[in-house]
Amino acid sequence: MIKVKDVASAMENIAPLAYAEDFDNVGLLVGDYNDEVTGILVALDTTPEVVEEAIEKKCNLIVSFHPIIFSGLKKLNGKTYVEKAVMLAIKNGINIYATHTALDNSKIGVNFQISEQLKLNQTKILIPKANTIKQLITYAPTENAEAVKNALYEAGAGKIGNYDSCGFEVSGKGNFRPIDGANPFIGEIRKLETVTETRIEVIMPQHAEADIMAALFASHPYEEVAYSVISLTNKNQYVGIGMIGELDEAMNEIDFFTYLKQQMNTPVIRHSNLLNKKIKKVAVLGGSGAFAIKNAIAAGADIYITADLKYHDFFSAENKIVLADIGHFESDQFTKNLITTYLKENFTNFVVFNSGINTNPVNYC
C-alpha cells in the first residue's frame, strides 16, 4: 500500500521542501498524507481541466510543478480557476502536491532538465544556496564513538556532493560530575569523573537535521548528550537555482537561436542586443529569472536563457551578455518529463501519467 506521504517523501529526496524559497507554497496543498494512492498524474499546473483529467484516469494524486494555491484563499465559491480546481479536487478526493522552487533549487531539477535539452556539458549551479549546511559537533566515550559516528552517517550526516561519510574526529579528556537525580552511563553521583572521549565533527544538510539529531540521541550512551550545532555560511554547490554549462561547439548567435527554438519547442524568443560573438557558455534559469542577470554575467556566460523579462531588464545586459526570454511555460515544460520518469522508476505498482493538457495561458499569433 503506497500512501500520499510515500510519494511526497520520494519527491523530497530530490527536492527537499526545506530548500524552497520563503515566498513559495509547496508540499501537499490539498488532501491527506495518509490517503492510499490509486494513480498519479504529473502536471505543470493544476487547472480545473487537469483535475478532470485526473478523475478520468482514476488518479487521486496530482503532482504539480506550480502550486495551485499560491496566495491565501479567503473564499471557496468557484469564482476563479483556482477555487474551481480546489473545489473539484476536494469533491472527488484528489490530493494535490506541489514542488515548485524546491525542484528549482535541486541539482537534478528544473534547470538540469533545461541543460539536458540543450545538451550542455560541465554543468554547475548558477547561484549556489547559502545557509543550507550546518556543522554538528559532539563528544562520545571513545569506545562508543564509532557507533555514534556511523549512526550519524546513516541518517544523512557527512554527505556532500559525490562523497559521504565525511567527518573529523580527535581524542581528548572530558570531565563531568553527576549530581542528585542523574542516571550516569559512566561515573558515580557527586564524584568528578574524567573520561577518554572522541570529538566527532560532521557536516549536516539542513533538510536532514531532524533525522540526524534523532540518530545522535538514539545512538549516544550518555544521559545528557553534549553537542553543538553551528550554521555555516558556506555556499552549497549542490543546492541552488539556475545552471551554467557549455555547448560542445561554439555557435554564432543566429544559429544558436534556431537551435534554442528547436530544443525548447518555443516559437518566439525575445532577446537583447546581439553582440556578434560566438555562443559557448550558456546560463539557464527556468521561470522568472530577471534577478539572476548579474549572476550570469559574473559567471562569464555568453547567453542567459530565462523568462518573464520586463522592458528595463533587457538594458541590464549592458552589452556584456545576450539575454533570451523563451517564455515561462516553455522554460518549465520539460519538468513534467523529469518528475514522471522519476516517479515511474520509484513506484511500479500503479500507473504514473504525464498530463496531456497544455496549460500554457500564453498564445502567439
PDB file of N, CA and C in Angstrom, residues 136-234:
ATOM      1  N   LEU A 136      27.759  19.766  12.959  1.00  0.00           N
ATOM      2  CA  LEU A 136      27.402  19.134  14.223  1.00  0.00           C
ATOM      3  C   LEU A 136      28.683  18.662  14.912  1.00  0.00           C
ATOM      4  N   ILE A 137      28.852  19.086  16.147  1.00  0.00           N
ATOM      5  CA  ILE A 137      29.994  18.657  16.961  1.00  0.00           C
ATOM      6  C   ILE A 137      29.443  17.952  18.196  1.00  0.00           C
ATOM      7  N   THR A 138      29.944  16.769  18.471  1.00  0.00           N
ATOM      8  CA  THR A 138      29.511  16.042  19.653  1.00  0.00           C
ATOM      9  C   THR A 138      30.692  15.279  20.244  1.00  0.00           C
ATOM     10  N   TYR A 139      30.508  14.787  21.459  1.00  0.00           N
ATOM     11  CA  TYR A 139      31.567  14.069  22.178  1.00  0.00           C
ATOM     12  C   TYR A 139      30.989  12.760  22.687  1.00  0.00           C
ATOM     13  N   ALA A 140      31.745  11.684  22.513  1.00  0.00           N
ATOM     14  CA  ALA A 140      31.283  10.373  22.975  1.00  0.00           C
ATOM     15  C   ALA A 140      32.459   9.610  23.573  1.00  0.00           C
ATOM     16  N   PRO A 141      32.188   8.706  24.525  1.00  0.00           N
ATOM     17  CA  PRO A 141      33.270   7.850  25.013  1.00  0.00           C
ATOM     18  C   PRO A 141      33.941   7.167  23.819  1.00  0.00           C
ATOM     19  N   THR A 142      35.247   7.096  23.831  1.00  0.00           N
ATOM     20  CA  THR A 142      35.975   6.600  22.667  1.00  0.00           C
ATOM     21  C   THR A 142      35.488   5.224  22.213  1.00  0.00           C
ATOM     22  N   GLU A 143      35.144   4.361  23.163  1.00  0.00           N
ATOM     23  CA  GLU A 143      34.698   3.023  22.792  1.00  0.00           C
ATOM     24  C   GLU A 143      33.316   3.027  22.128  1.00  0.00           C
ATOM     25  N   ASN A 144      32.573   4.124  22.248  1.00  0.00           N
ATOM     26  CA  ASN A 144      31.246   4.233  21.626  1.00  0.00           C
ATOM     27  C   ASN A 144      31.243   5.152  20.407  1.00  0.00           C
ATOM     28  N   ALA A 145      32.360   5.809  20.153  1.00  0.00           N
ATOM     29  CA  ALA A 145      32.408   6.855  19.126  1.00  0.00           C
ATOM     30  C   ALA A 145      32.089   6.317  17.734  1.00  0.00           C
ATOM     31  N   GLU A 146      32.594   5.147  17.405  1.00  0.00           N
ATOM     32  CA  GLU A 146      32.379   4.588  16.071  1.00  0.00           C
ATOM     33  C   GLU A 146      30.894   4.340  15.816  1.00  0.00           C
ATOM     34  N   ALA A 147      30.210   3.807  16.807  1.00  0.00           N
ATOM     35  CA  ALA A 147      28.778   3.528  16.656  1.00  0.00           C
ATOM     36  C   ALA A 147      27.984   4.817  16.489  1.00  0.00           C
ATOM     37  N   VAL A 148      28.336   5.845  17.276  1.00  0.00           N
ATOM     38  CA  VAL A 148      27.647   7.141  17.161  1.00  0.00           C
ATOM     39  C   VAL A 148      27.897   7.748  15.788  1.00  0.00           C
ATOM     40  N   LYS A 149      29.156   7.740  15.367  1.00  0.00           N
ATOM     41  CA  LYS A 149      29.518   8.323  14.075  1.00  0.00           C
ATOM     42  C   LYS A 149      28.786   7.628  12.929  1.00  0.00           C
ATOM     43  N   ASN A 150      28.738   6.288  12.960  1.00  0.00           N
ATOM     44  CA  ASN A 150      28.064   5.550  11.893  1.00  0.00           C
ATOM     45  C   ASN A 150      26.565   5.814  11.871  1.00  0.00           C
ATOM     46  N   ALA A 151      25.977   6.005  13.046  1.00  0.00           N
ATOM     47  CA  ALA A 151      24.542   6.330  13.113  1.00  0.00           C
ATOM     48  C   ALA A 151      24.272   7.688  12.479  1.00  0.00           C
ATOM     49  N   LEU A 152      25.177   8.640  12.698  1.00  0.00           N
ATOM     50  CA  LEU A 152      25.024   9.965  12.091  1.00  0.00           C
ATOM     51  C   LEU A 152      25.139   9.876  10.574  1.00  0.00           C
ATOM     52  N   TYR A 153      26.103   9.106  10.101  1.00  0.00           N
ATOM     53  CA  TYR A 153      26.267   8.939   8.653  1.00  0.00           C
ATOM     54  C   TYR A 153      25.038   8.277   8.034  1.00  0.00           C
ATOM     55  N   GLU A 154      24.513   7.271   8.729  1.00  0.00           N
ATOM     56  CA  GLU A 154      23.344   6.555   8.225  1.00  0.00           C
ATOM     57  C   GLU A 154      22.140   7.479   8.105  1.00  0.00           C
ATOM     58  N   ALA A 155      22.062   8.475   8.978  1.00  0.00           N
ATOM     59  CA  ALA A 155      20.932   9.416   8.973  1.00  0.00           C
ATOM     60  C   ALA A 155      21.121  10.548   7.968  1.00  0.00           C
ATOM     61  N   GLY A 156      22.288  10.621   7.324  1.00  0.00           N
ATOM     62  CA  GLY A 156      22.492  11.633   6.290  1.00  0.00           C
ATOM     63  C   GLY A 156      23.559  12.662   6.579  1.00  0.00           C
ATOM     64  N   ALA A 157      24.228  12.547   7.724  1.00  0.00           N
ATOM     65  CA  ALA A 157      25.317  13.492   8.031  1.00  0.00           C
ATOM     66  C   ALA A 157      26.560  13.124   7.217  1.00  0.00           C
ATOM     67  N   GLY A 158      27.456  14.096   7.077  1.00  0.00           N
ATOM     68  CA  GLY A 158      28.725  13.837   6.412  1.00  0.00           C
ATOM     69  C   GLY A 158      28.606  13.593   4.930  1.00  0.00           C
ATOM     70  N   LYS A 159      27.545  14.124   4.306  1.00  0.00           N
ATOM     71  CA  LYS A 159      27.322  13.884   2.884  1.00  0.00           C
ATOM     72  C   LYS A 159      27.404  15.202   2.120  1.00  0.00           C
ATOM     73  N   ILE A 160      28.253  15.250   1.104  1.00  0.00           N
ATOM     74  CA  ILE A 160      28.373  16.450   0.277  1.00  0.00           C
ATOM     75  C   ILE A 160      28.730  16.022  -1.145  1.00  0.00           C
ATOM     76  N   GLY A 161      27.880  16.373  -2.102  1.00  0.00           N
ATOM     77  CA  GLY A 161      28.139  16.020  -3.494  1.00  0.00           C
ATOM     78  C   GLY A 161      28.264  14.521  -3.687  1.00  0.00           C
ATOM     79  N   ASN A 162      29.363  14.085  -4.287  1.00  0.00           N
ATOM     80  CA  ASN A 162      29.598  12.676  -4.573  1.00  0.00           C
ATOM     81  C   ASN A 162      30.360  11.962  -3.461  1.00  0.00           C
ATOM     82  N   TYR A 163      30.405  12.563  -2.279  1.00  0.00           N
ATOM     83  CA  TYR A 163      31.109  11.964  -1.144  1.00  0.00           C
ATOM     84  C   TYR A 163      30.150  11.795   0.028  1.00  0.00           C
ATOM     85  N   ASP A 164      30.324  10.704   0.751  1.00  0.00           N
ATOM     86  CA  ASP A 164      29.589  10.553   2.001  1.00  0.00           C
ATOM     87  C   ASP A 164      30.563  10.104   3.090  1.00  0.00           C
ATOM     88  N   SER A 165      30.047   9.930   4.292  1.00  0.00           N
ATOM     89  CA  SER A 165      30.872   9.542   5.456  1.00  0.00           C
ATOM     90  C   SER A 165      32.044  10.498   5.665  1.00  0.00           C
ATOM     91  N   CYS A 166      31.793  11.793   5.444  1.00  0.00           N
ATOM     92  CA  CYS A 166      32.834  12.800   5.642  1.00  0.00           C
ATOM     93  C   CYS A 166      32.766  13.318   7.084  1.00  0.00           C
ATOM     94  N   GLY A 167      33.858  13.252   7.791  1.00  0.00           N
ATOM     95  CA  GLY A 167      33.869  13.728   9.169  1.00  0.00           C
ATOM     96  C   GLY A 167      35.280  13.878   9.698  1.00  0.00           C
ATOM     97  N   PHE A 168      35.363  14.354  10.903  1.00  0.00           N
ATOM     98  CA  PHE A 168      36.654  14.564  11.569  1.00  0.00           C
ATOM     99  C   PHE A 168      36.496  14.152  13.022  1.00  0.00           C
ATOM    100  N   GLU A 169      37.556  13.537  13.582  1.00  0.00           N
ATOM    101  CA  GLU A 169      37.492  13.171  14.996  1.00  0.00           C
ATOM    102  C   GLU A 169      38.863  13.332  15.644  1.00  0.00           C
ATOM    103  N   VAL A 170      38.850  13.620  16.916  1.00  0.00           N
ATOM    104  CA  VAL A 170      40.082  13.759  17.683  1.00  0.00           C
ATOM    105  C   VAL A 170      39.793  13.323  19.120  1.00  0.00           C
ATOM    106  N   SER A 171      40.765  12.695  19.759  1.00  0.00           N
ATOM    107  CA  SER A 171      40.569  12.199  21.128  1.00  0.00           C
ATOM    108  C   SER A 171      41.056  13.212  22.155  1.00  0.00           C
ATOM    109  N   GLY A 172      40.465  13.165  23.332  1.00  0.00           N
ATOM    110  CA  GLY A 172      40.858  14.050  24.423  1.00  0.00           C
ATOM    111  C   GLY A 172      40.224  13.587  25.716  1.00  0.00           C
ATOM    112  N   LYS A 173      40.307  14.425  26.712  1.00  0.00           N
ATOM    113  CA  LYS A 173      39.743  14.107  28.021  1.00  0.00           C
ATOM    114  C   LYS A 173      38.510  14.974  28.289  1.00  0.00           C
ATOM    115  N   GLY A 174      37.456  14.318  28.728  1.00  0.00           N
ATOM    116  CA  GLY A 174      36.254  15.041  29.129  1.00  0.00           C
ATOM    117  C   GLY A 174      35.983  14.781  30.594  1.00  0.00           C
ATOM    118  N   ASN A 175      35.423  15.756  31.276  1.00  0.00           N
ATOM    119  CA  ASN A 175      35.111  15.527  32.689  1.00  0.00           C
ATOM    120  C   ASN A 175      33.718  16.057  33.029  1.00  0.00           C
ATOM    121  N   PHE A 176      33.135  15.434  34.042  1.00  0.00           N
ATOM    122  CA  PHE A 176      31.793  15.818  34.489  1.00  0.00           C
ATOM    123  C   PHE A 176      31.564  15.232  35.873  1.00  0.00           C
ATOM    124  N   ARG A 177      30.563  15.760  36.564  1.00  0.00           N
ATOM    125  CA  ARG A 177      30.195  15.221  37.867  1.00  0.00           C
ATOM    126  C   ARG A 177      28.681  15.061  37.923  1.00  0.00           C
ATOM    127  N   PRO A 178      28.197  13.832  38.021  1.00  0.00           N
ATOM    128  CA  PRO A 178      26.750  13.618  38.149  1.00  0.00           C
ATOM    129  C   PRO A 178      26.262  14.159  39.499  1.00  0.00           C
ATOM    130  N   ILE A 179      25.109  14.798  39.484  1.00  0.00           N
ATOM    131  CA  ILE A 179      24.520  15.294  40.737  1.00  0.00           C
ATOM    132  C   ILE A 179      23.253  14.510  41.038  1.00  0.00           C
ATOM    133  N   ASP A 180      22.653  14.804  42.162  1.00  0.00           N
ATOM    134  CA  ASP A 180      21.467  14.052  42.586  1.00  0.00           C
ATOM    135  C   ASP A 180      20.398  14.065  41.490  1.00  0.00           C
ATOM    136  N   GLY A 181      19.830  12.901  41.214  1.00  0.00           N
ATOM    137  CA  GLY A 181      18.790  12.775  40.197  1.00  0.00           C
ATOM    138  C   GLY A 181      19.324  12.257  38.875  1.00  0.00           C
ATOM    139  N   ALA A 182      20.638  12.273  38.700  1.00  0.00           N
ATOM    140  CA  ALA A 182      21.236  11.802  37.455  1.00  0.00           C
ATOM    141  C   ALA A 182      21.259  10.278  37.417  1.00  0.00           C
ATOM    142  N   ASN A 183      21.320   9.736  36.188  1.00  0.00           N
ATOM    143  CA  ASN A 183      21.464   8.294  35.981  1.00  0.00           C
ATOM    144  C   ASN A 183      22.622   8.093  35.014  1.00  0.00           C
ATOM    145  N   PRO A 184      23.860   8.265  35.498  1.00  0.00           N
ATOM    146  CA  PRO A 184      25.016   8.317  34.593  1.00  0.00           C
ATOM    147  C   PRO A 184      25.353   6.975  33.962  1.00  0.00           C
ATOM    148  N   PHE A 185      25.732   7.025  32.676  1.00  0.00           N
ATOM    149  CA  PHE A 185      26.231   5.843  31.980  1.00  0.00           C
ATOM    150  C   PHE A 185      27.605   5.466  32.521  1.00  0.00           C
ATOM    151  N   ILE A 186      28.395   6.493  32.835  1.00  0.00           N
ATOM    152  CA  ILE A 186      29.721   6.322  33.434  1.00  0.00           C
ATOM    153  C   ILE A 186      29.788   7.214  34.670  1.00  0.00           C
ATOM    154  N   GLY A 187      30.390   6.736  35.745  1.00  0.00           N
ATOM    155  CA  GLY A 187      30.610   7.578  36.914  1.00  0.00           C
ATOM    156  C   GLY A 187      29.618   7.355  38.033  1.00  0.00           C
ATOM    157  N   GLU A 188      29.869   8.055  39.149  1.00  0.00           N
ATOM    158  CA  GLU A 188      29.039   7.942  40.338  1.00  0.00           C
ATOM    159  C   GLU A 188      28.539   9.323  40.753  1.00  0.00           C
ATOM    160  N   ILE A 189      27.405   9.332  41.445  1.00  0.00           N
ATOM    161  CA  ILE A 189      26.802  10.577  41.910  1.00  0.00           C
ATOM    162  C   ILE A 189      27.793  11.326  42.814  1.00  0.00           C
ATOM    163  N   ARG A 190      27.922  12.633  42.558  1.00  0.00           N
ATOM    164  CA  ARG A 190      28.751  13.565  43.324  1.00  0.00           C
ATOM    165  C   ARG A 190      30.262  13.274  43.229  1.00  0.00           C
ATOM    166  N   LYS A 191      30.649  12.454  42.261  1.00  0.00           N
ATOM    167  CA  LYS A 191      32.069  12.163  42.092  1.00  0.00           C
ATOM    168  C   LYS A 191      32.528  12.671  40.723  1.00  0.00           C
ATOM    169  N   LEU A 192      33.587  13.494  40.704  1.00  0.00           N
ATOM    170  CA  LEU A 192      34.117  14.017  39.448  1.00  0.00           C
ATOM    171  C   LEU A 192      34.714  12.870  38.636  1.00  0.00           C
ATOM    172  N   GLU A 193      34.290  12.797  37.380  1.00  0.00           N
ATOM    173  CA  GLU A 193      34.724  11.707  36.515  1.00  0.00           C
ATOM    174  C   GLU A 193      35.486  12.271  35.312  1.00  0.00           C
ATOM    175  N   THR A 194      36.578  11.640  34.962  1.00  0.00           N
ATOM    176  CA  THR A 194      37.329  12.006  33.764  1.00  0.00           C
ATOM    177  C   THR A 194      37.312  10.814  32.815  1.00  0.00           C
ATOM    178  N   VAL A 195      36.929  11.082  31.564  1.00  0.00           N
ATOM    179  CA  VAL A 195      36.723  10.009  30.585  1.00  0.00           C
ATOM    180  C   VAL A 195      37.482  10.336  29.302  1.00  0.00           C
ATOM    181  N   THR A 196      38.079   9.329  28.700  1.00  0.00           N
ATOM    182  CA  THR A 196      38.666   9.496  27.360  1.00  0.00           C
ATOM    183  C   THR A 196      37.528   9.538  26.349  1.00  0.00           C
ATOM    184  N   GLU A 197      37.411  10.677  25.678  1.00  0.00           N
ATOM    185  CA  GLU A 197      36.307  10.880  24.739  1.00  0.00           C
ATOM    186  C   GLU A 197      36.846  11.218  23.352  1.00  0.00           C
ATOM    187  N   THR A 198      35.983  11.024  22.367  1.00  0.00           N
ATOM    188  CA  THR A 198      36.289  11.391  20.988  1.00  0.00           C
ATOM    189  C   THR A 198      35.356  12.510  20.560  1.00  0.00           C
ATOM    190  N   ARG A 199      35.962  13.570  20.064  1.00  0.00           N
ATOM    191  CA  ARG A 199      35.172  14.683  19.498  1.00  0.00           C
ATOM    192  C   ARG A 199      34.876  14.342  18.036  1.00  0.00           C
ATOM    193  N   ILE A 200      33.609  14.338  17.693  1.00  0.00           N
ATOM    194  CA  ILE A 200      33.158  13.999  16.333  1.00  0.00           C
ATOM    195  C   ILE A 200      32.592  15.251  15.677  1.00  0.00           C
ATOM    196  N   GLU A 201      33.068  15.573  14.496  1.00  0.00           N
ATOM    197  CA  GLU A 201      32.563  16.718  13.732  1.00  0.00           C
ATOM    198  C   GLU A 201      32.068  16.222  12.375  1.00  0.00           C
ATOM    199  N   VAL A 202      30.856  16.576  12.024  1.00  0.00           N
ATOM    200  CA  VAL A 202      30.291  16.211  10.722  1.00  0.00           C
ATOM    201  C   VAL A 202      29.497  17.396  10.181  1.00  0.00           C
ATOM    202  N   ILE A 203      29.405  17.472   8.856  1.00  0.00           N
ATOM    203  CA  ILE A 203      28.501  18.452   8.267  1.00  0.00           C
ATOM    204  C   ILE A 203      27.100  17.852   8.229  1.00  0.00           C
ATOM    205  N   MET A 204      26.130  18.732   8.230  1.00  0.00           N
ATOM    206  CA  MET A 204      24.746  18.283   8.350  1.00  0.00           C
ATOM    207  C   MET A 204      23.870  19.116   7.407  1.00  0.00           C
ATOM    208  N   PRO A 205      23.320  18.513   6.350  1.00  0.00           N
ATOM    209  CA  PRO A 205      22.439  19.272   5.461  1.00  0.00           C
ATOM    210  C   PRO A 205      21.176  19.698   6.191  1.00  0.00           C
ATOM    211  N   GLN A 206      20.741  20.896   5.911  1.00  0.00           N
ATOM    212  CA  GLN A 206      19.605  21.477   6.633  1.00  0.00           C
ATOM    213  C   GLN A 206      18.378  20.575   6.616  1.00  0.00           C
ATOM    214  N   HIS A 207      18.068  19.985   5.464  1.00  0.00           N
ATOM    215  CA  HIS A 207      16.829  19.226   5.346  1.00  0.00           C
ATOM    216  C   HIS A 207      16.851  17.924   6.142  1.00  0.00           C
ATOM    217  N   ALA A 208      18.053  17.444   6.513  1.00  0.00           N
ATOM    218  CA  ALA A 208      18.162  16.179   7.242  1.00  0.00           C
ATOM    219  C   ALA A 208      18.434  16.379   8.726  1.00  0.00           C
ATOM    220  N   GLU A 209      18.383  17.618   9.213  1.00  0.00           N
ATOM    221  CA  GLU A 209      18.771  17.904  10.589  1.00  0.00           C
ATOM    222  C   GLU A 209      17.955  17.119  11.619  1.00  0.00           C
ATOM    223  N   ALA A 210      16.653  17.056  11.445  1.00  0.00           N
ATOM    224  CA  ALA A 210      15.810  16.367  12.436  1.00  0.00           C
ATOM    225  C   ALA A 210      16.181  14.887  12.535  1.00  0.00           C
ATOM    226  N   ASP A 211      16.385  14.233  11.385  1.00  0.00           N
ATOM    227  CA  ASP A 211      16.742  12.811  11.380  1.00  0.00           C
ATOM    228  C   ASP A 211      18.116  12.588  12.006  1.00  0.00           C
ATOM    229  N   ILE A 212      19.050  13.481  11.705  1.00  0.00           N
ATOM    230  CA  ILE A 212      20.411  13.326  12.220  1.00  0.00           C
ATOM    231  C   ILE A 212      20.444  13.524  13.729  1.00  0.00           C
ATOM    232  N   MET A 213      19.729  14.519  14.231  1.00  0.00           N
ATOM    233  CA  MET A 213      19.705  14.746  15.673  1.00  0.00           C
ATOM    234  C   MET A 213      19.025  13.584  16.392  1.00  0.00           C
ATOM    235  N   ALA A 214      17.979  13.031  15.788  1.00  0.00           N
ATOM    236  CA  ALA A 214      17.315  11.870  16.383  1.00  0.00           C
ATOM    237  C   ALA A 214      18.282  10.685  16.460  1.00  0.00           C
ATOM    238  N   ALA A 215      19.093  10.528  15.406  1.00  0.00           N
ATOM    239  CA  ALA A 215      20.077   9.439  15.391  1.00  0.00           C
ATOM    240  C   ALA A 215      21.149   9.660  16.456  1.00  0.00           C
ATOM    241  N   LEU A 216      21.529  10.909  16.657  1.00  0.00           N
ATOM    242  CA  LEU A 216      22.526  11.219  17.690  1.00  0.00           C
ATOM    243  C   LEU A 216      22.028  10.793  19.067  1.00  0.00           C
ATOM    244  N   PHE A 217      20.819  11.210  19.413  1.00  0.00           N
ATOM    245  CA  PHE A 217      20.282  10.903  20.746  1.00  0.00           C
ATOM    246  C   PHE A 217      20.013   9.406  20.924  1.00  0.00           C
ATOM    247  N   ALA A 218      19.632   8.730  19.827  1.00  0.00           N
ATOM    248  CA  ALA A 218      19.327   7.302  19.919  1.00  0.00           C
ATOM    249  C   ALA A 218      20.590   6.455  20.065  1.00  0.00           C
ATOM    250  N   SER A 219      21.689   6.907  19.477  1.00  0.00           N
ATOM    251  CA  SER A 219      22.909   6.089  19.469  1.00  0.00           C
ATOM    252  C   SER A 219      23.886   6.440  20.585  1.00  0.00           C
ATOM    253  N   HIS A 220      23.709   7.608  21.178  1.00  0.00           N
ATOM    254  CA  HIS A 220      24.670   8.072  22.174  1.00  0.00           C
ATOM    255  C   HIS A 220      24.378   7.439  23.541  1.00  0.00           C
ATOM    256  N   PRO A 221      25.398   6.972  24.248  1.00  0.00           N
ATOM    257  CA  PRO A 221      25.156   6.293  25.529  1.00  0.00           C
ATOM    258  C   PRO A 221      24.863   7.225  26.703  1.00  0.00           C
ATOM    259  N   TYR A 222      25.251   8.511  26.584  1.00  0.00           N
ATOM    260  CA  TYR A 222      25.104   9.413  27.727  1.00  0.00           C
ATOM    261  C   TYR A 222      23.652   9.818  27.955  1.00  0.00           C
ATOM    262  N   GLU A 223      23.341  10.039  29.223  1.00  0.00           N
ATOM    263  CA  GLU A 223      22.019  10.555  29.591  1.00  0.00           C
ATOM    264  C   GLU A 223      21.841  11.970  29.065  1.00  0.00           C
ATOM    265  N   GLU A 224      22.876  12.804  29.208  1.00  0.00           N
ATOM    266  CA  GLU A 224      22.884  14.160  28.666  1.00  0.00           C
ATOM    267  C   GLU A 224      23.957  14.225  27.586  1.00  0.00           C
ATOM    268  N   VAL A 225      23.530  14.443  26.342  1.00  0.00           N
ATOM    269  CA  VAL A 225      24.460  14.447  25.212  1.00  0.00           C
ATOM    270  C   VAL A 225      25.022  15.855  25.026  1.00  0.00           C
ATOM    271  N   ALA A 226      26.343  15.959  25.005  1.00  0.00           N
ATOM    272  CA  ALA A 226      26.989  17.246  24.738  1.00  0.00           C
ATOM    273  C   ALA A 226      27.130  17.412  23.229  1.00  0.00           C
ATOM    274  N   TYR A 227      26.609  18.508  22.698  1.00  0.00           N
ATOM    275  CA  TYR A 227      26.714  18.738  21.254  1.00  0.00           C
ATOM    276  C   TYR A 227      26.576  20.225  20.956  1.00  0.00           C
ATOM    277  N   SER A 228      27.044  20.605  19.782  1.00  0.00           N
ATOM    278  CA  SER A 228      26.873  21.969  19.272  1.00  0.00           C
ATOM    279  C   SER A 228      26.432  21.876  17.824  1.00  0.00           C
ATOM    280  N   VAL A 229      25.515  22.758  17.435  1.00  0.00           N
ATOM    281  CA  VAL A 229      25.109  22.870  16.035  1.00  0.00           C
ATOM    282  C   VAL A 229      25.448  24.284  15.580  1.00  0.00           C
ATOM    283  N   ILE A 230      26.270  24.372  14.546  1.00  0.00           N
ATOM    284  CA  ILE A 230      26.742  25.667  14.050  1.00  0.00           C
ATOM    285  C   ILE A 230      26.244  25.866  12.624  1.00  0.00           C
ATOM    286  N   SER A 231      25.560  26.963  12.363  1.00  0.00           N
ATOM    287  CA  SER A 231      25.126  27.282  10.999  1.00  0.00           C
ATOM    288  C   SER A 231      26.307  27.828  10.212  1.00  0.00           C
ATOM    289  N   LEU A 232      26.539  27.258   9.042  1.00  0.00           N
ATOM    290  CA  LEU A 232      27.642  27.679   8.191  1.00  0.00           C
ATOM    291  C   LEU A 232      27.137  28.580   7.075  1.00  0.00           C
ATOM    292  N   THR A 233      27.923  29.576   6.729  1.00  0.00           N
ATOM    293  CA  THR A 233      27.548  30.472   5.634  1.00  0.00           C
ATOM    294  C   THR A 233      28.099  29.975   4.302  1.00  0.00           C
ATOM    295  N   ASN A 234      28.805  28.847   4.319  1.00  0.00           N
ATOM    296  CA  ASN A 234      29.325  28.274   3.072  1.00  0.00           C
ATOM    297  C   ASN A 234      28.200  28.130   2.047  1.00  0.00           C
TER     298      ASN A 234
END
